[in-house]
mmCIF file of C-alpha atoms in Angstrom:
data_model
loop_
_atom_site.group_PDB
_atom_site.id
_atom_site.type_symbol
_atom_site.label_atom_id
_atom_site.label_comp_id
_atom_site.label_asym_id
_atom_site.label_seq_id
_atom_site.Cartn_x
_atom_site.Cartn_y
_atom_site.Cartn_z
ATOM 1 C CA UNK A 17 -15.876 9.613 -9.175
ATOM 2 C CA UNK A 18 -16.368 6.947 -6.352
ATOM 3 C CA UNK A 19 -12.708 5.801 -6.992
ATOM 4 C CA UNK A 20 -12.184 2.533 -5.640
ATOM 5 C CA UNK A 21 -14.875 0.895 -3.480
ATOM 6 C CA UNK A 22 -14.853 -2.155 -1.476
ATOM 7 C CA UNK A 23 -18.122 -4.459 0.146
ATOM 8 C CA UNK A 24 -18.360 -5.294 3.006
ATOM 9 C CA UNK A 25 -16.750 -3.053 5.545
ATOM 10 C CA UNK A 26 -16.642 -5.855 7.920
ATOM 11 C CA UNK A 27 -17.346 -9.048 7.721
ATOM 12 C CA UNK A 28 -17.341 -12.685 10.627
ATOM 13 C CA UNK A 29 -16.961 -15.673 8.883
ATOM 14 C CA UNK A 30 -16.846 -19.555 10.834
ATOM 15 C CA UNK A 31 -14.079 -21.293 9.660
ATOM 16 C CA UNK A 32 -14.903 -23.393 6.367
ATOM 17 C CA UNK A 33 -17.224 -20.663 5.260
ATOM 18 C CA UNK A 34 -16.965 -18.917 2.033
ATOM 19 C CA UNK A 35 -16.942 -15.333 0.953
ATOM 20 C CA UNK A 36 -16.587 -12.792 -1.919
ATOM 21 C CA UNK A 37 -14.576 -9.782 -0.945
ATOM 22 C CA UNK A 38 -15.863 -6.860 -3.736
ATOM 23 C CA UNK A 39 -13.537 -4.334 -5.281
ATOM 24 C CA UNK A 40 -14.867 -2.247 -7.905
ATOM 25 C CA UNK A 41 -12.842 1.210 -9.711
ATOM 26 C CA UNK A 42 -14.211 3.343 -11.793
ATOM 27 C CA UNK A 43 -11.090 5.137 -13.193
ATOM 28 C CA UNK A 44 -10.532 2.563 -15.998
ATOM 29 C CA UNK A 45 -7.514 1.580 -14.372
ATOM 30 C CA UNK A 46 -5.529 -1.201 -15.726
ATOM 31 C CA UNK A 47 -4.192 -2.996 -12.775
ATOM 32 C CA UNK A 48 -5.995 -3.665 -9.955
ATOM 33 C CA UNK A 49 -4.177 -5.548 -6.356
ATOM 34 C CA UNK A 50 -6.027 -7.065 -3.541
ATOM 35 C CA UNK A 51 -3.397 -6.728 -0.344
ATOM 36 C CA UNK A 52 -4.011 -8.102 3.146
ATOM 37 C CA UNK A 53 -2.242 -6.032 6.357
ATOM 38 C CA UNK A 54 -1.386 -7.827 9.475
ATOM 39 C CA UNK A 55 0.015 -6.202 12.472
ATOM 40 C CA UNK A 56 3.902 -6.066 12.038
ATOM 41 C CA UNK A 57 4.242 -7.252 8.599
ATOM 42 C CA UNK A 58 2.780 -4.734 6.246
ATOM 43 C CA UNK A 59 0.734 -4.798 3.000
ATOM 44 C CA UNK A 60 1.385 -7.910 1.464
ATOM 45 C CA UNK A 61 -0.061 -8.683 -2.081
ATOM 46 C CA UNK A 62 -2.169 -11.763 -2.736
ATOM 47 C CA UNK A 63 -3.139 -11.546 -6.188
ATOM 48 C CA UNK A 64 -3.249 -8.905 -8.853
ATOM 49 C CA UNK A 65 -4.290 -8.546 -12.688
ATOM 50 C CA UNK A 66 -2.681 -6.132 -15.195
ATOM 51 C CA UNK A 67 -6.262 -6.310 -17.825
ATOM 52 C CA UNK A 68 -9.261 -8.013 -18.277
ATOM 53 C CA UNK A 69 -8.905 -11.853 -18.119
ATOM 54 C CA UNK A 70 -5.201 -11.347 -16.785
ATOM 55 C CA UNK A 71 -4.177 -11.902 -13.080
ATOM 56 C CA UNK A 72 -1.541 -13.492 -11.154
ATOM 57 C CA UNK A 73 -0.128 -14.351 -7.636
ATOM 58 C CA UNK A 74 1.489 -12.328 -5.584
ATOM 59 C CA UNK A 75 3.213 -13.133 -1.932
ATOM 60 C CA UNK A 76 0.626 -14.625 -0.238
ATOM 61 C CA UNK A 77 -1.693 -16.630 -2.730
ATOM 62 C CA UNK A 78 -2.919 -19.508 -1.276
ATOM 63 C CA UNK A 79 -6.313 -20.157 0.089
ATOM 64 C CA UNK A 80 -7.314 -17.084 -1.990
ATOM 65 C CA UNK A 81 -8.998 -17.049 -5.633
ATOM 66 C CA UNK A 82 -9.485 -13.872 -8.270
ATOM 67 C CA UNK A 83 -10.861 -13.556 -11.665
ATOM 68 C CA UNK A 84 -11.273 -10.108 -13.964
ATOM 69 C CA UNK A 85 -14.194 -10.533 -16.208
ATOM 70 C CA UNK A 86 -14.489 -6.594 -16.657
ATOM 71 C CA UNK A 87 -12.005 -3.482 -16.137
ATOM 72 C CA UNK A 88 -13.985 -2.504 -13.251
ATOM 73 C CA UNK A 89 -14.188 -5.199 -11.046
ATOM 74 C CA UNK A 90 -11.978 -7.444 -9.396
ATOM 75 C CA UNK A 91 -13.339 -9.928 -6.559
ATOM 76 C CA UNK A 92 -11.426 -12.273 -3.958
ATOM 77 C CA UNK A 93 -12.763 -15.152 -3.207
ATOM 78 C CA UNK A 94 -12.415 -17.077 -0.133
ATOM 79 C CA UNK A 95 -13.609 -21.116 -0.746
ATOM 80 C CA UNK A 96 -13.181 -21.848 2.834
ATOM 81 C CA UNK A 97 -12.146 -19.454 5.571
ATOM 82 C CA UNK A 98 -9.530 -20.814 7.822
ATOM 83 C CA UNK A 99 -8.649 -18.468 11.650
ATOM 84 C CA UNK A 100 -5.109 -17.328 9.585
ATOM 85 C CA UNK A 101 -7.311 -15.251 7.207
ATOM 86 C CA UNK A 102 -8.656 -12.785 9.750
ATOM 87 C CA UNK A 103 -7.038 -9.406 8.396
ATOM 88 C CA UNK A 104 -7.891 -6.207 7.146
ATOM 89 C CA UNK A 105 -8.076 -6.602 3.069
ATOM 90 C CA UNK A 106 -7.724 -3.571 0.855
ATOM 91 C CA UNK A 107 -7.890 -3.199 -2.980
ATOM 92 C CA UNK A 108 -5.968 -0.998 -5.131
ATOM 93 C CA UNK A 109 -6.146 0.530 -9.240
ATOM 94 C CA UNK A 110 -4.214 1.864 -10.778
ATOM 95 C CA UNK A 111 -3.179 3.439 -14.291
ATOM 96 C CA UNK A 112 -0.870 1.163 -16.817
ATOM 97 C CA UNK A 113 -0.178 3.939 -19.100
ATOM 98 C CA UNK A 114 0.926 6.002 -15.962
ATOM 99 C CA UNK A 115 4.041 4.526 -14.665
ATOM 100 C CA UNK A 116 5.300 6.072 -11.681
ATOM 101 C CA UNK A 117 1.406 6.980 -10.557
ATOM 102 C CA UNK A 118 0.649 5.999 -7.229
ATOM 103 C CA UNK A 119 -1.977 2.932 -6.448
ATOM 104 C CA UNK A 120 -5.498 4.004 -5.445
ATOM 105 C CA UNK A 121 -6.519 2.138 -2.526
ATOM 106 C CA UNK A 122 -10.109 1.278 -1.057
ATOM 107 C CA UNK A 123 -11.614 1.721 1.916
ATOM 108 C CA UNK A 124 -10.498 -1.777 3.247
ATOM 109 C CA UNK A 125 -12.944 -4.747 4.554
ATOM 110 C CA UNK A 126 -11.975 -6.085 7.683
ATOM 111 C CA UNK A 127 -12.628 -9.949 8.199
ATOM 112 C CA UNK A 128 -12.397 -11.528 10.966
ATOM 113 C CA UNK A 129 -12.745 -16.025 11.140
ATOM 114 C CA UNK A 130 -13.928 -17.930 13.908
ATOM 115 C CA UNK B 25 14.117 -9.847 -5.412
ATOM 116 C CA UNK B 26 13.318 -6.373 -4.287
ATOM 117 C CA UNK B 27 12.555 -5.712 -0.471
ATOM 118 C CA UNK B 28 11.904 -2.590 1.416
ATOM 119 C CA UNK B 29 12.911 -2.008 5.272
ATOM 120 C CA UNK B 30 11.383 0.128 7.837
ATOM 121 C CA UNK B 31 14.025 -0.252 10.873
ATOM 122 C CA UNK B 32 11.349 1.793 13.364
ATOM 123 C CA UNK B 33 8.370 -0.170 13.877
ATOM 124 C CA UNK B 34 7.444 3.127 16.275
ATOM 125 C CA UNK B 35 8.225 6.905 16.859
ATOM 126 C CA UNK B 36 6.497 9.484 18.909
ATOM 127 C CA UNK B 37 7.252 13.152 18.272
ATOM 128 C CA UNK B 38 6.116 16.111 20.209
ATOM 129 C CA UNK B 39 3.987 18.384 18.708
ATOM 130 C CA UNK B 40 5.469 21.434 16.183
ATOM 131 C CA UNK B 41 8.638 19.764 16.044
ATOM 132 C CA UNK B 42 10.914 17.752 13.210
ATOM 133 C CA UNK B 43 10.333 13.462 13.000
ATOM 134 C CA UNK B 44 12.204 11.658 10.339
ATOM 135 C CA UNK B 45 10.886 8.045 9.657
ATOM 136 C CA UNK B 46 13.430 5.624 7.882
ATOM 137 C CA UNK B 47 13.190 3.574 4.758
ATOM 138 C CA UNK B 48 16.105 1.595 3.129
ATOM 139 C CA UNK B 49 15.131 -0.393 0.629
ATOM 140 C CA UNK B 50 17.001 -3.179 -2.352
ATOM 141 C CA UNK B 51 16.673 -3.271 -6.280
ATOM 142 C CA UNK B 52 18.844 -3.936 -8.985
ATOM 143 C CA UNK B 53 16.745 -1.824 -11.047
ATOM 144 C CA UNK B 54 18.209 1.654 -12.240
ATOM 145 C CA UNK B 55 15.124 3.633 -12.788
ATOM 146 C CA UNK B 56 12.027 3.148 -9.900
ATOM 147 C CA UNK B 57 9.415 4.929 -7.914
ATOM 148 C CA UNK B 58 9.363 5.242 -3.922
ATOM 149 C CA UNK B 59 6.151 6.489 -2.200
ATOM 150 C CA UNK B 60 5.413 7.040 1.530
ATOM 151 C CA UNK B 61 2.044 6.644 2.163
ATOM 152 C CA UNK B 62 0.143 7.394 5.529
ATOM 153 C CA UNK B 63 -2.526 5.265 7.133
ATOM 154 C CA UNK B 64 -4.671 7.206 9.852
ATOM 155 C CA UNK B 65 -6.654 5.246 11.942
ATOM 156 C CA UNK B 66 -9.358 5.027 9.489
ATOM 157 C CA UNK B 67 -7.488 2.597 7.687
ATOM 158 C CA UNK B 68 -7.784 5.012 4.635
ATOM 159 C CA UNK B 69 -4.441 4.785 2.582
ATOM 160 C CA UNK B 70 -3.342 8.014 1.538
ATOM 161 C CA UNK B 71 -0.223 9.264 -0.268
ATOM 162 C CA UNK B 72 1.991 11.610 0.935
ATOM 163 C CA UNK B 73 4.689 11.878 -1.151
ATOM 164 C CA UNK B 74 6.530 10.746 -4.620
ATOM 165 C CA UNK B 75 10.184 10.174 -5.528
ATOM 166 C CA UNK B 76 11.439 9.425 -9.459
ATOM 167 C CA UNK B 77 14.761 7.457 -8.679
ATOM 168 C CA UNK B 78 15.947 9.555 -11.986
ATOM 169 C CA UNK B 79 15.246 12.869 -10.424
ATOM 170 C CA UNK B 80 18.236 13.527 -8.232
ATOM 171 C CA UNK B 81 16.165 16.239 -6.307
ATOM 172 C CA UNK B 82 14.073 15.759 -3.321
ATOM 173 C CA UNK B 83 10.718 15.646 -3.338
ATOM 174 C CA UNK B 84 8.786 18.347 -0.970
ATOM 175 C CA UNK B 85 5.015 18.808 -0.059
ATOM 176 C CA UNK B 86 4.148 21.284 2.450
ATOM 177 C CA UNK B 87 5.531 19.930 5.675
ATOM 178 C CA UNK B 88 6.449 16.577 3.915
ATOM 179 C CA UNK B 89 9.946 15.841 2.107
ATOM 180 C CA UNK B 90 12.232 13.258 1.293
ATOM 181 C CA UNK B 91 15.924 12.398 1.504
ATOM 182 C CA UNK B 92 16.161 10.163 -1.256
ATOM 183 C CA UNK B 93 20.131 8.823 -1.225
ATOM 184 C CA UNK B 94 20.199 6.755 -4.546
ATOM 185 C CA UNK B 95 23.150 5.018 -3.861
ATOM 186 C CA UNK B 96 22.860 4.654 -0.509
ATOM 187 C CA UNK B 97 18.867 2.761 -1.526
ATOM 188 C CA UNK B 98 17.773 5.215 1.251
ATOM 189 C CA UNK B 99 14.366 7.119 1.322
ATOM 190 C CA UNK B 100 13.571 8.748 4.626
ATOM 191 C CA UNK B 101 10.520 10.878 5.122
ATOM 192 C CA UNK B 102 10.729 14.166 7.102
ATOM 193 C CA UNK B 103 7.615 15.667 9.132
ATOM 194 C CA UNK B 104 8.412 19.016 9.860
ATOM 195 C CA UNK B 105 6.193 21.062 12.653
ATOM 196 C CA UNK B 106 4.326 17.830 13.510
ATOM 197 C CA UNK B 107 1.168 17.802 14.245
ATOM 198 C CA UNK B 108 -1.552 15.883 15.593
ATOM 199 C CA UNK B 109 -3.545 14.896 12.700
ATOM 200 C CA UNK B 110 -0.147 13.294 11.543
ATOM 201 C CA UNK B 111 -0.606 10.527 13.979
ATOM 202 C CA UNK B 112 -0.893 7.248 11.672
ATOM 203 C CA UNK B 113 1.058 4.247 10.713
ATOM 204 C CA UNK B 114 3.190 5.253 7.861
ATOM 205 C CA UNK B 115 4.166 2.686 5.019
ATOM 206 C CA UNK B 116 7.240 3.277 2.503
ATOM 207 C CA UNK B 117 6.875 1.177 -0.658
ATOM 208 C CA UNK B 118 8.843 0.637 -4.508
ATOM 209 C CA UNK B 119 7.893 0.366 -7.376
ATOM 210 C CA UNK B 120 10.078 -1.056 -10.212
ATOM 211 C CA UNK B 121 9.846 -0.220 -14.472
ATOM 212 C CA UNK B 122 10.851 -3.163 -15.740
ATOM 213 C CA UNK B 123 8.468 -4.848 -16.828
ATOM 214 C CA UNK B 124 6.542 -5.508 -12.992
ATOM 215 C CA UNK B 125 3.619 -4.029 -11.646
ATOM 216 C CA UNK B 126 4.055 -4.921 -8.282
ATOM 217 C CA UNK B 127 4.159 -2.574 -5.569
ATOM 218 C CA UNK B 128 6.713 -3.479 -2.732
ATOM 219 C CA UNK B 129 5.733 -2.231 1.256
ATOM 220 C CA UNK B 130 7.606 -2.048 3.941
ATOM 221 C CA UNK B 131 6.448 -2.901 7.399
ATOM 222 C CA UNK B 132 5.368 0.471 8.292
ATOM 223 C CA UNK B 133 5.912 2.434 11.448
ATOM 224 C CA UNK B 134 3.623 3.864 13.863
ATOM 225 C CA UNK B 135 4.056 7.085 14.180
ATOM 226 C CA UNK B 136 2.462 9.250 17.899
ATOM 227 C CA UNK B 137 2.527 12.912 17.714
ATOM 228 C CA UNK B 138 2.132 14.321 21.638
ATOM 229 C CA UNK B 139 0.318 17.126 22.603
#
């Protein structure tokens, strides 16, 4: 079991550029999260998706686009990088029928936007 | 709306002794999940440690437990005989049952054990 996996590690981007951030789990987990942490203010969701073809905003939407074509993957898309989006990114599964489980989390890309 | 407050944005703790890190959090929701997990500087998220809001006992592993004060919305982490691989930032978060998936995080604290 990989778990959950996220490409790249790290990542530069000029501003205006775009980017896929890759999450992939191979627990058949239900729900899947993409969070971004900034010093001082915590994980703070940007999108998520409870199934296949199901996702939603969280806190910090904009500038930021999902889709989830298949249970096991779950990119973020950024359409054009502005200086505000340099942050560490992580990804997280987990289990519908499993309440109270905790989220699995990913390695984390970091991104930094000149 | 549900939020979750860490008050101590950073602690330092001498090695082998007791640290208690601080989480207060706000729900309307009778039954929920609280987690603490701990982020070394890897980045890696890890959990430490579970709480059912039904189950009025603490939750305990190894050197970890809680003090989970339902009515009080408090959920504070103790670190007993601290030690240096328990240097991290440390992240408290909620989780609701009805009818959300979202997972709510405090702002974490920073936690230094000293040699």
């Amino acid at each position: 079991n990989a778990g959950v996996t996220q490409t790249p590690k790290f990542q530069v981007l000029k501003t205006g550029q775009s980017m896929t951030l890759q999450c992939a789990q191979d627990m058949n987990h239900e729900y899947m999260s993409w969070y971004r942490q900034d010093p001082g203010m915590g994980l703070r969701l940007i999108h998520y998706s409870v199934g296949a073809g199901i996702t939603d905003q969280g806190e910090v939407p904009n500038g930021y686009n999902v889709s989830r074509s298949t249970t096991e993957d779950f990119p973020l898309r950024l359409l054009s990088a502005a200086p505000s989006q340099t942050s560490v990114y992580f990804c997280a599964s987990s289990s519908a029928a499993k309440v109270g489980e905790t989220q699995y989390f990913g390695p984390g890309t970091r991104l930094l936007v000149l | 709306a549900q939020t979750v407050t860490q008050s101590q944005p950073e602690m330092s703790v001498q090695e082998a002794e007791t640290v208690t890190l601080s989480c207060t959090y706000d729900t309307s929701e009778n039954n929920y999940y609280l987690f603490w997990y701990k982020q070394p500087p890897s980045r890696q998220m890890i959990l430490v440690i579970r709480q059912e809001a039904y189950k009025q006992q603490n939750a305990t592993e190894n050197r970890f437990s809680v003090n989970f004060q339902k009515a009080a919305k408090s959920f504070s982490l103790k670190i007993s005989d601290s030690q240096l691989g328990d240097t991290a930032m440390y992240f408290c978060a909620f989780k609701g049952t009805s009818g959300t998936y979202k997972y709510i995080f405090g702002t974490g604290t920073r936690l230094k054990v000293l040699a």
